[in-house]
XYZ file of C-alpha atoms in Angstrom:
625
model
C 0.000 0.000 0.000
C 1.478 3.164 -1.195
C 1.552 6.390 1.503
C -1.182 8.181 -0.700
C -3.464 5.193 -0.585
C -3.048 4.814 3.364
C -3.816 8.217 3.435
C -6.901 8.215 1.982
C -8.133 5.153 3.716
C -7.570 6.702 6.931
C -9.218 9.818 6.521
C -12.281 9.361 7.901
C -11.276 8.159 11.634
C -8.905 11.870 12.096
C -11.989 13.921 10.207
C -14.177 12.267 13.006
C -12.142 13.318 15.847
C -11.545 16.921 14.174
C -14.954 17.978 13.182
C -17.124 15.515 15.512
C -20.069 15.188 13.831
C -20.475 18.645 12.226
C -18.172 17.354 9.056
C -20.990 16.454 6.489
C -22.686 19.306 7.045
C -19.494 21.818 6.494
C -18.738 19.501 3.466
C -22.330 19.890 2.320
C -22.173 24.076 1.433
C -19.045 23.294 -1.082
C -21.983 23.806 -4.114
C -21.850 27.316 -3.311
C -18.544 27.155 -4.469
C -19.713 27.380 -8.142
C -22.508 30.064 -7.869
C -21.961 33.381 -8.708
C -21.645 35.484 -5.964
C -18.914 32.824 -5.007
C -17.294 32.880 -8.454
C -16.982 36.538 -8.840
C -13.752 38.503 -7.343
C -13.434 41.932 -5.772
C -10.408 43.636 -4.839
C -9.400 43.255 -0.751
C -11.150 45.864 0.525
C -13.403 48.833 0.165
C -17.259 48.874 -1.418
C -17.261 46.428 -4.059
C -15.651 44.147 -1.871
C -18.353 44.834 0.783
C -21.216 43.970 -1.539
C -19.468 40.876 -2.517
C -19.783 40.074 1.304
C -23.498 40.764 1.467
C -23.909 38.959 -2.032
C -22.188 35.662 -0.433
C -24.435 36.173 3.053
C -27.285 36.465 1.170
C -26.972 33.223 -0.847
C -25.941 31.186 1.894
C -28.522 32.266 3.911
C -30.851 31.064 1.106
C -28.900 27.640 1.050
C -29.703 26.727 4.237
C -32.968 27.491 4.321
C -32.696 30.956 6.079
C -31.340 32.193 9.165
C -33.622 31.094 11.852
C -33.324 27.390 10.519
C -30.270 27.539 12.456
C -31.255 29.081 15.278
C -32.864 25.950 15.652
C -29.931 23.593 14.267
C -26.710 24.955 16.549
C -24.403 21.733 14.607
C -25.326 23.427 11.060
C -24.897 26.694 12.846
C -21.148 25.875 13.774
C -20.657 23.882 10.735
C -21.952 27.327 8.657
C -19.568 29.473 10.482
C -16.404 27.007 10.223
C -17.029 26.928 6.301
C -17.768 30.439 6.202
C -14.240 31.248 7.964
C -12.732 28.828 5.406
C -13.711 30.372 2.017
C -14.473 34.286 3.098
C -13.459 35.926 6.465
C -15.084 38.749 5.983
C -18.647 36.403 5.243
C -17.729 34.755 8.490
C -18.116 37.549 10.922
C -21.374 38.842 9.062
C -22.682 35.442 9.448
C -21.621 35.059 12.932
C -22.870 38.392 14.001
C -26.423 37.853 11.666
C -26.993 34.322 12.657
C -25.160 33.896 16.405
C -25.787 37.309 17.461
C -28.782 39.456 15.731
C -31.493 36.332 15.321
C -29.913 34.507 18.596
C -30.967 37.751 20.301
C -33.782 38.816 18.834
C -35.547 35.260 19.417
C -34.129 34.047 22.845
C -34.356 37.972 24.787
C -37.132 39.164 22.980
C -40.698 38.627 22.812
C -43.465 38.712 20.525
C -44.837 42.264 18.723
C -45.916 44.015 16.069
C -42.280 45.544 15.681
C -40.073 42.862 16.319
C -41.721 39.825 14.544
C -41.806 41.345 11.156
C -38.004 42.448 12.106
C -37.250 38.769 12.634
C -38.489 38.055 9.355
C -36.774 40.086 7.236
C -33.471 39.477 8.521
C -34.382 35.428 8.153
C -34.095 36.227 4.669
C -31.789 38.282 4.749
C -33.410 41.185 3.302
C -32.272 43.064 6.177
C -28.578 42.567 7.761
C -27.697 42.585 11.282
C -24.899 44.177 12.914
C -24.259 44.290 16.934
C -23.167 47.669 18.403
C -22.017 47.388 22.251
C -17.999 48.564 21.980
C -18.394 52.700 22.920
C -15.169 54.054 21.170
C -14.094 56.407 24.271
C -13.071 54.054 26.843
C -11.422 50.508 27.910
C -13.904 47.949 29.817
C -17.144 50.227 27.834
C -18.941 46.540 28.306
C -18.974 47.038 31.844
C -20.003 50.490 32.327
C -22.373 50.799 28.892
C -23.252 54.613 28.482
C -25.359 54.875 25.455
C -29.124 55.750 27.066
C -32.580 53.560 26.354
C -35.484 56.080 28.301
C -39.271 54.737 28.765
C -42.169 57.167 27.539
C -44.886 55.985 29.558
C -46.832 57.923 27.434
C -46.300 56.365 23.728
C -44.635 52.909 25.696
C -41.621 53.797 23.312
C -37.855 53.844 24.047
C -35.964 56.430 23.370
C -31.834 55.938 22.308
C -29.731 59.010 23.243
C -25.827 58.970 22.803
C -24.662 61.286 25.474
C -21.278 62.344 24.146
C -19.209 61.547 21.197
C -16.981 58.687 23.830
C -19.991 56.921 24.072
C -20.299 56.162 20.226
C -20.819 52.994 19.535
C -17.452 51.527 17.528
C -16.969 49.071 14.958
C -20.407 48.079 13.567
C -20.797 47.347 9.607
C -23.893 49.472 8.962
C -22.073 52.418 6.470
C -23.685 52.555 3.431
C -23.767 49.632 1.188
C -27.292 49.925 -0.335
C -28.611 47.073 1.856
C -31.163 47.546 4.562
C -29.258 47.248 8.207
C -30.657 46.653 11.529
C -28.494 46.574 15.187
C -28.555 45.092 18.542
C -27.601 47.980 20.054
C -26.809 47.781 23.397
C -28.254 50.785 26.006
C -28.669 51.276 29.816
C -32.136 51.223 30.345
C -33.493 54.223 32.474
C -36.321 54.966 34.230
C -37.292 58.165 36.044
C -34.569 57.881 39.600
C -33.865 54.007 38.685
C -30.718 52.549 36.253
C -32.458 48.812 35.423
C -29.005 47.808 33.814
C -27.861 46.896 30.039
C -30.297 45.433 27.874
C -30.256 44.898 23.960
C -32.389 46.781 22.150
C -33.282 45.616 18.438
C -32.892 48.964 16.461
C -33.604 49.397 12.320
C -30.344 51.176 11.247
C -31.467 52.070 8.021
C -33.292 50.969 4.725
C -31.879 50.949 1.347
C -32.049 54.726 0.624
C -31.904 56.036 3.986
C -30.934 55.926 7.756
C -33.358 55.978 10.487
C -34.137 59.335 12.182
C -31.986 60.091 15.001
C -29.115 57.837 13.926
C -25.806 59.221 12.768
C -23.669 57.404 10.973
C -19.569 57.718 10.471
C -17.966 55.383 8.216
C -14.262 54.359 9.412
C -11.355 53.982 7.340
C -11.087 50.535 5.370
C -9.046 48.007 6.657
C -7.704 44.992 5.090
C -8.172 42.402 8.083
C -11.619 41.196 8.114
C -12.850 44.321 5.446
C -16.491 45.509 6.044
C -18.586 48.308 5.962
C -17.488 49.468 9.664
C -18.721 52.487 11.322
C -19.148 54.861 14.438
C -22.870 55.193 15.109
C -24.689 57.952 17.760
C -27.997 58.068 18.715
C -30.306 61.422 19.024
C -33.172 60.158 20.634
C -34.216 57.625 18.076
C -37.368 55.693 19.034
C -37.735 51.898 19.521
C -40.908 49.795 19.770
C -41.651 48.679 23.407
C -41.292 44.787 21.325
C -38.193 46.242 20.400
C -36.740 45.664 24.265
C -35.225 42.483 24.627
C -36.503 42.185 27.422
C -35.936 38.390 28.440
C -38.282 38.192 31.154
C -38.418 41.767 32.752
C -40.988 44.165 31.935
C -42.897 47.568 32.692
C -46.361 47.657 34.344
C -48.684 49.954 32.842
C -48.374 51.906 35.881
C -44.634 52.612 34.962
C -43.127 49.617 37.460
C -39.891 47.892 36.147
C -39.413 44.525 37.275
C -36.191 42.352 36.581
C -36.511 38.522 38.328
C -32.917 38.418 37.852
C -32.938 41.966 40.737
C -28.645 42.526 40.251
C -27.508 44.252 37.401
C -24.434 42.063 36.756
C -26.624 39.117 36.026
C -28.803 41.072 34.022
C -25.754 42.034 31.959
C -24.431 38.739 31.546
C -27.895 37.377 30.660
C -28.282 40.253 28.209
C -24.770 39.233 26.315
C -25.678 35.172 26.388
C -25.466 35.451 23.251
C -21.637 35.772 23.242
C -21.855 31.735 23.824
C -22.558 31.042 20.521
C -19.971 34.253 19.148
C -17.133 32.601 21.372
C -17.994 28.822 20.500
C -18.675 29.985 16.815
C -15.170 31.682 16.686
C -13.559 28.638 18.137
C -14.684 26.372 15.261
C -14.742 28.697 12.517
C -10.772 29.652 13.406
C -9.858 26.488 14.355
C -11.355 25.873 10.947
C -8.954 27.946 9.428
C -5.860 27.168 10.849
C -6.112 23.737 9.301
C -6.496 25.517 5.835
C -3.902 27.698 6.561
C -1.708 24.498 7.678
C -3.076 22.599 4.615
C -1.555 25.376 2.245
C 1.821 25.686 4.085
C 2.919 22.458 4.385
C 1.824 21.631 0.688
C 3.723 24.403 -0.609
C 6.780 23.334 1.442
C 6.210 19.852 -0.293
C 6.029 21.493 -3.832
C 8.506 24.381 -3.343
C 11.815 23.176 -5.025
C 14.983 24.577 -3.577
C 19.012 24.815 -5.294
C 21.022 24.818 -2.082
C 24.667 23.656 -2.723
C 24.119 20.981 -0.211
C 21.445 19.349 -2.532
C 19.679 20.334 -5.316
C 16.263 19.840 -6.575
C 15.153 19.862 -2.901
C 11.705 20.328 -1.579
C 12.145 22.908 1.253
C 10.209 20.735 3.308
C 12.901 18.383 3.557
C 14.574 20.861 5.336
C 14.913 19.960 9.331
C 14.535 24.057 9.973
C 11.012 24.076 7.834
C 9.660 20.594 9.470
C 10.511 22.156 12.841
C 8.310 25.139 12.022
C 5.449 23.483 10.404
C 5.204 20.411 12.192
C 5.102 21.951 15.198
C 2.487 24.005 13.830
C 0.540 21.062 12.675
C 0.759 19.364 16.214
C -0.688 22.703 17.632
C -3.738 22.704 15.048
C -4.278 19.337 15.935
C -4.686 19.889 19.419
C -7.061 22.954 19.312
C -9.235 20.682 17.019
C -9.290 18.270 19.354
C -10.332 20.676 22.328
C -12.753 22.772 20.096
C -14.290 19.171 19.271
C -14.893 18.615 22.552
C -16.630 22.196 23.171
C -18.472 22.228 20.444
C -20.386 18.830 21.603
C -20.831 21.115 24.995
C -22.595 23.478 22.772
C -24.843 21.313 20.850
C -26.473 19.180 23.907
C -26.600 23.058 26.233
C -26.268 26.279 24.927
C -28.199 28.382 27.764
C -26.510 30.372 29.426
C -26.048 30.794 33.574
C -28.515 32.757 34.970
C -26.727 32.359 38.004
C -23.884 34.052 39.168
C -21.358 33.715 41.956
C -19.101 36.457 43.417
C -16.204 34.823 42.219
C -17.897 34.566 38.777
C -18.375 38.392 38.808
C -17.074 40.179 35.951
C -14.330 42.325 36.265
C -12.803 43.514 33.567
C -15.448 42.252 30.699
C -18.422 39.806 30.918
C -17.212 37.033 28.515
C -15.760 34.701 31.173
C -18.828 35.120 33.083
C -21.067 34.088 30.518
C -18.704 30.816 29.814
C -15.655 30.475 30.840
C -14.022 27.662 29.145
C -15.864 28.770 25.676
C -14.189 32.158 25.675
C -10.795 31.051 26.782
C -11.176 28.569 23.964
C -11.759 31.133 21.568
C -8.671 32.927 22.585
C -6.994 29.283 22.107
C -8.134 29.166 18.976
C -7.336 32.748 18.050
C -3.648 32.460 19.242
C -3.192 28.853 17.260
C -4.710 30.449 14.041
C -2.036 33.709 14.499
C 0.470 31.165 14.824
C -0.115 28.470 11.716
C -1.368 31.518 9.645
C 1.836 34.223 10.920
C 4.432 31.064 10.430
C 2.953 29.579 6.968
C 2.873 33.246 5.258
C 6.639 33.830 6.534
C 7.862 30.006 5.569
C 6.345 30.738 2.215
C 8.481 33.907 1.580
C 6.838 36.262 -0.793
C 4.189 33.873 -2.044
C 2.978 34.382 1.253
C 2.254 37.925 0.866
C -0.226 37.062 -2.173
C -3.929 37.698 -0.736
C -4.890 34.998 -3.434
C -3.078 32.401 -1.048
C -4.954 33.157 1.318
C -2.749 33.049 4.400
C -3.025 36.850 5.053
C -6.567 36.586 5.270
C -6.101 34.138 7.859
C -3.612 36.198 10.029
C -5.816 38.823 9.516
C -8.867 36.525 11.208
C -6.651 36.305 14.225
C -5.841 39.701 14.657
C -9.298 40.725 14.844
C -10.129 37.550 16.885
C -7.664 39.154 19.517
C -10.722 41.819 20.273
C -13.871 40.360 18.574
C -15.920 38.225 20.463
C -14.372 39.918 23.766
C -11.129 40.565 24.197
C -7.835 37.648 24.666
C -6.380 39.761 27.426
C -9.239 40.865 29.438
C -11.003 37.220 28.926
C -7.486 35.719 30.126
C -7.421 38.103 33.345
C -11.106 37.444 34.191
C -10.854 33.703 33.924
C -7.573 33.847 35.850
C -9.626 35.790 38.914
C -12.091 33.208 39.183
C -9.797 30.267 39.128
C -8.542 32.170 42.183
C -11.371 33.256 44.075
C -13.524 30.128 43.004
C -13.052 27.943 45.648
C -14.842 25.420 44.340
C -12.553 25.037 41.449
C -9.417 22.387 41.908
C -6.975 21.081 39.925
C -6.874 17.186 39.305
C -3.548 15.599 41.133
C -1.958 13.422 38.264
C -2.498 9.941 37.974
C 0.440 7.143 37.793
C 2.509 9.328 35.670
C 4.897 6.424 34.580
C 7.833 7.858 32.014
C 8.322 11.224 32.545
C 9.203 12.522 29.524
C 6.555 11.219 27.362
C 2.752 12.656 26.872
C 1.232 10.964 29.607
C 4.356 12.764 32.084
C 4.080 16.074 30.228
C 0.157 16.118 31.156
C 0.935 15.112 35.113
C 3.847 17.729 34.554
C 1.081 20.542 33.378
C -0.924 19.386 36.038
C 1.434 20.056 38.405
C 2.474 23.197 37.491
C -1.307 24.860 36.807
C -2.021 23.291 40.721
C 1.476 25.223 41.667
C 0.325 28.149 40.195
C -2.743 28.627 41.790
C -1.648 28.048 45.168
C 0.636 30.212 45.100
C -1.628 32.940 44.156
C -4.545 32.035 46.031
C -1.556 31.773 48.817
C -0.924 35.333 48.388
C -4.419 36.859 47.794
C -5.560 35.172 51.273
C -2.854 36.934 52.880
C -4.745 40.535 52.552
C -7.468 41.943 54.601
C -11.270 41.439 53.643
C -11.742 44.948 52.874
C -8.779 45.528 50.380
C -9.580 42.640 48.544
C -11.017 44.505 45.704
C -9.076 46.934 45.772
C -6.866 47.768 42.548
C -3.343 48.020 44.774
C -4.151 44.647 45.455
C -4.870 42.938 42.186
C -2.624 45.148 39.822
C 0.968 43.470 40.734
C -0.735 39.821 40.299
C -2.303 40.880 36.796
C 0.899 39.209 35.328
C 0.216 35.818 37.064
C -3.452 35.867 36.575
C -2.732 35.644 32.632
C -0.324 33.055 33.394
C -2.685 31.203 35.134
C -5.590 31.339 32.788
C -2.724 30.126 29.914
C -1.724 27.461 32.416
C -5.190 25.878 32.486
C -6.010 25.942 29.079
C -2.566 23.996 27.912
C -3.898 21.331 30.327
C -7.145 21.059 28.704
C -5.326 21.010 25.330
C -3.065 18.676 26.199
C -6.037 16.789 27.268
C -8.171 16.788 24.470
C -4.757 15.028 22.460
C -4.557 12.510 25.016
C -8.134 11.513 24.941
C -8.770 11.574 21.452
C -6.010 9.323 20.907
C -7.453 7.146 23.820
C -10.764 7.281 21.521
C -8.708 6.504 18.285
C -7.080 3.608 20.179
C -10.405 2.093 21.806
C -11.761 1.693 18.025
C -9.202 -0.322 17.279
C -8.451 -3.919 18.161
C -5.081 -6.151 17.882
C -6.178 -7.836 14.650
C -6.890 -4.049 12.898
C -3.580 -2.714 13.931
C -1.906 -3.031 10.866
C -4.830 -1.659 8.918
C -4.963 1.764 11.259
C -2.052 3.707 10.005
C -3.820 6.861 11.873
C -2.528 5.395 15.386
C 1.171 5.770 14.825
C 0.346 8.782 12.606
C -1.556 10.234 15.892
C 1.245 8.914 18.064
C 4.123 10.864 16.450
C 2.111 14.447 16.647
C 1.146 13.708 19.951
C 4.798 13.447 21.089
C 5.383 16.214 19.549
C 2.754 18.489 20.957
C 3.653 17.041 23.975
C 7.559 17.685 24.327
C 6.934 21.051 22.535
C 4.246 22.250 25.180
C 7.003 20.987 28.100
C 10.093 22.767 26.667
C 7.699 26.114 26.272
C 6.995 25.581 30.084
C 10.722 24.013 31.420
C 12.248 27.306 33.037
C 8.780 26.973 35.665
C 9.494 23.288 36.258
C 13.635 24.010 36.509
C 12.758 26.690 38.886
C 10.285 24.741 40.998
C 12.457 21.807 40.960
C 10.412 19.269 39.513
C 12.996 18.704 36.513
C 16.606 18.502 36.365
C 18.709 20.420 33.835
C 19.567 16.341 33.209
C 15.559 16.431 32.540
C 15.353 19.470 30.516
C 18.113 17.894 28.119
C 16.033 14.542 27.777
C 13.234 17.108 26.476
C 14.832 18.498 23.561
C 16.393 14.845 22.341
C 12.736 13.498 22.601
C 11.503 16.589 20.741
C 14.216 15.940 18.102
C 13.151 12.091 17.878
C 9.413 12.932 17.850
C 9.583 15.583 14.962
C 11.789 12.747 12.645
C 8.882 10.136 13.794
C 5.955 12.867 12.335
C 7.502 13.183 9.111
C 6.500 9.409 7.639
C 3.069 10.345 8.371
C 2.733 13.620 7.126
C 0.594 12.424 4.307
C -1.858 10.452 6.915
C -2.068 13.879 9.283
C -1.995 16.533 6.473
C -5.219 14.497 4.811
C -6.901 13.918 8.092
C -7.039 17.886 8.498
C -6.814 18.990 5.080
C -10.605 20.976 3.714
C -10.942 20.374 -0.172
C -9.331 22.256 -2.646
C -11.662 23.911 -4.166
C -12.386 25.384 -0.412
C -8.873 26.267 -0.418
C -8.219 28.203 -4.312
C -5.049 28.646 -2.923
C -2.330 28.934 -6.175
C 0.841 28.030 -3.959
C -0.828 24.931 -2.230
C -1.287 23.339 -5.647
C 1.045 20.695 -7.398
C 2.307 22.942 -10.303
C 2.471 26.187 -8.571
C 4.043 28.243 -11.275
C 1.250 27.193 -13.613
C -1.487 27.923 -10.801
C 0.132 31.451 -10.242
C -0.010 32.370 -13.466
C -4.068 31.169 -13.681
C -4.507 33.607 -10.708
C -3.063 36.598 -12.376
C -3.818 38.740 -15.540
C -2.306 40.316 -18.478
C -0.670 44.020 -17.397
C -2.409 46.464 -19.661
């Protein structure tokens, strides 16, 4: 059996433990591929480009029967998104914020009226677009301390939306002019005469296709070409919303003017009202995870393509190289793992997606709500983010200039990431929240290791991360307990353990990484009996990466280990020999583990990631005029 053969024999168990069960479904929108709004180019950025984006929503909104079919179908939902991220960045965070955000919203929060149900409709099919406006442009943390104004009329039952100062403009929302209708979840502190009721989302019609609502200004922002749409600035002069146009979950207003709230605190009214970041930070997850294997796919098929005339040996691929399998096999390892993980979360999702309506002090948010809606979704979206940057940031520069062609795609990618960093909430302030409560939630413990057996192997690196995440948090929890009750909020106090916190928070979700490898290749093992061995080339294919995610997660983490003294510099050497051997046992398999993650090539259209590249490069281009 040659290696291609194996390889495509063996696809089907890695695709399983990649996609879970969402894989037919992603595999299901390549027909769009060939229709026009797919077909048709546009430069990277600016208007044409923008209706291209709309063009694309539009029709796939229309392939899967419309955008409240999956509100109802959360697999197809993810699946939607993880293509979407694939073929068109820019179409992914439309359809994340249309179909995750806008119709999650309006249909979970809100309830039935003669305002919002014909709303609902329209964007459905996507005759109207949905944006979400809660960033105010003025000011760090604006999630927590939302400005923008929703007042009752008691007399007309109407809302009115009132930007109080130019700060409090809401920042980054694609609703500047495209000739489409727009409408916003716009998030507003809800105020009644003497009583702030907290943030709620407010479901606001920007504008039609000729003209913007009265009372709404609109600003459009410079292009840019990571992620490129229509973004804006957007103020509000007291424009009026619908009473149905409150999504109101369960709270309401008596006739008499009485506000009542069953949830009674305004932080869990605030992390109700953003629930729907759940399915923006699970969403995000997939869809980059999604493309970090394409972005893998294209770099390590170019490396196998890419001839080289070094004096050593000519006639080369690059990829034979130790320096370029060190770089992109590591990479690959890395993708492999988040898949794993994001697998995992994303059969969370599917079986619960509502959100806690509960909320303890230690799950208070601090610095933003995202880690107090879910925790482990949001720091797996910054996971995700941060592997994407990586296999996207180390493809493009192992590709040299070919890498800088936006028709290969891997710029797009890195540009994904970097707006992945903020969207969805942002890395740094989801990392320091999640950190906080692994501290103050005393419920929370680290597993002790099991039998660890040979250190330096997977199964030791995983009691080894253990170790160290348990190490870290006693030693902060150590130190926060040391300071009186009432400074225990107090900036002073938290400021010079910000550091740790992030440290932390990284800490724990290595751990979970490294065990998502470990038990999906338990899973890939327990499929397998004695007498299949031989036909399973995936299991030593799965062994090798594993090794090598595992040595290169310890030597990232050996100066905490050298330092706490549970390795030797003896230790440390062992490490980086058993990295060494475990990158020369990855590259026999490369064809079984570069297939098992690999999305189609026509998802791809990626010139340098094809067999002849000169030939496909030349395809891409035209004739200079």
């Amino acid at each position: 059996m040659t290696t291609d053969q194996a390889a495509a024999e063996t696809v089907h168990p890695l695709r399983r433990l990649l996609h879970g069960d969402t894989g037919p479904d992603v595999d299901a929108l390549d027909g769009l591929l060939d229709t026009p709004p797919f077909t048709r180019s546009a430069p990277p950025c600016g208007p044409e480009r923008h209706t291209r984006t709309y063009d694309r929503l539009r029709a796939l909104g229309e392939w899967v029967g419309g955008a409240n079919a999956l509100q109802h179908d959360p697999a197809r939902l993810l699946a939607v998104l993880e293509w979407s991220a694939t073929v068109d960045p820019p179409l992914f965070l439309a359809g994340t914020v249309q179909y995750a955000v806008c119709v999650a919203a309006m249909t979970e929060l809100g309830r039935p009226g003669p305002y919002l149900d014909p709303l609902i409709d329209e964007v459905d099919r996507h005759e109207t677009f949905g944006s979400i406006m809660i960033t105010e442009v003025g000011r760090g943390n604006s999630h927590l301390a939302t400005r923008t104004e929703a007042r009752f009329d008691p007399a007309t039952r109407e809302f009115t939306l009132r930007t109080p100062d130019p700060t409090a403009a809401k920042f980054m929302s694609h609703v500047a002019g495209t000739g489409r209708a727009h409408m916003a979840i716009v998030y507003a502190r809800l105020l009644l005469p003497g009583q702030d009721c907290g943030v709620f989302p407010f479901a606001v019609r920007i504008r039609d296709a000729d003209r913007i609502t009265d009372g709404i200004h609109i600003t459009e922002l410079p292009e840019t070409t990571s992620v490129p749409l229509n973004y804006a600035l957007v103020t509000f002069d007291n424009t009026r919303v619908p009473y149905d146009g409150w999504l109101r979950d369960d709270a309401s207003i008596a006739p008499d003017g009485e506000f009542t709230d069953p949830l009674g605190d305004p932080d869990r009214r605030l992390v109700r009202s953003l629930s729907v970041s759940s399915n923006a930070s699970t969403g995000a997850a997939a869809a980059l995870t999604a493309a970090a294997r394409a972005a893998v796919t294209i770099g390590i098929r170019h490396s196998q393509h890419r001839l080289t005339m070094g004096r050593l040996r000519t006639d080369l691929p690059v990829l034979d190289y130790r320096t370029q399998q060190d770089a992109l096999y590591g990479v690959l390892a890395e993708v492999y793992a988040c898949g794993f993980l994001v697998a995992r979360l994303k059969g969370q999702y599917v079986r619960q997606r509502s959100a806690p309506t509960d909320l303890s002090a230690a799950h208070r948010p601090v610095w933003a709500p995202w880690a107090s809606v879910s925790r482990e979704q949001a720091l797996t979206k910054v996971a995700a983010t941060r592997i994407l940057q990586n296999a996207a940031g180390v493809c493009r520069e192992r590709a040299g200039a070919q890498g800088l062609l936006t028709a290969n795609r891997l710029l797009e990618y890195e540009g994904l990431a970097q707006v992945y960093q903020a969207a969805a909430g942002d890395n740094l302030l989801i990392r320091l929240d999640a950190g906080k409560q692994l501290v103050e939630d005393l419920t929370h413990t680290v597993p002790a290791p099991t039998e660890v057996g040979e250190l330096i192997s997977p199964g030791g690196v995983l009691a080894l991360a253990l170790l160290r995440e348990r190490g870290l948090l006693t030693e902060l929890r150590g130190r926060v307990e040391g300071v009186p009750v009432e400074e225990k909020t107090a900036f002073e106090t938290w400021n010079p353990l910000l550091p740790d916190l992030v440290t932390l928070a990284d800490a724990h979700q290595q751990r979970l990484l490294l065990e998502a490898f470990a038990a999906a290749v338990a899973e890939a093992e327990s499929t397998v009996t004695d007498t299949d061995i031989d036909q399973a080339p995936h299991l030593p294919a799965l062994h090798a990466l594993h090794a090598l995610y595992a040595m290169k997660s310890l030597e990232q983490t050996l100066s905490w280990h050298l330092e706490s003294g549970s390795l030797t510099s003896s230790d440390a050497l062992r490490v980086h020999r058993e990295r060494a051997r475990a990158l020369d046992a990855v590259h026999p398999h490369l064809a079984v583990l570069l297939d098992g993650c690999a999305p189609p090539d026509a998802r791809l259209r990626a010139p340098m990631a094809e067999q002849d590249v000169v030939a496909a490069l030349f395809a891409s281009g035209g004739p200079a005029t």
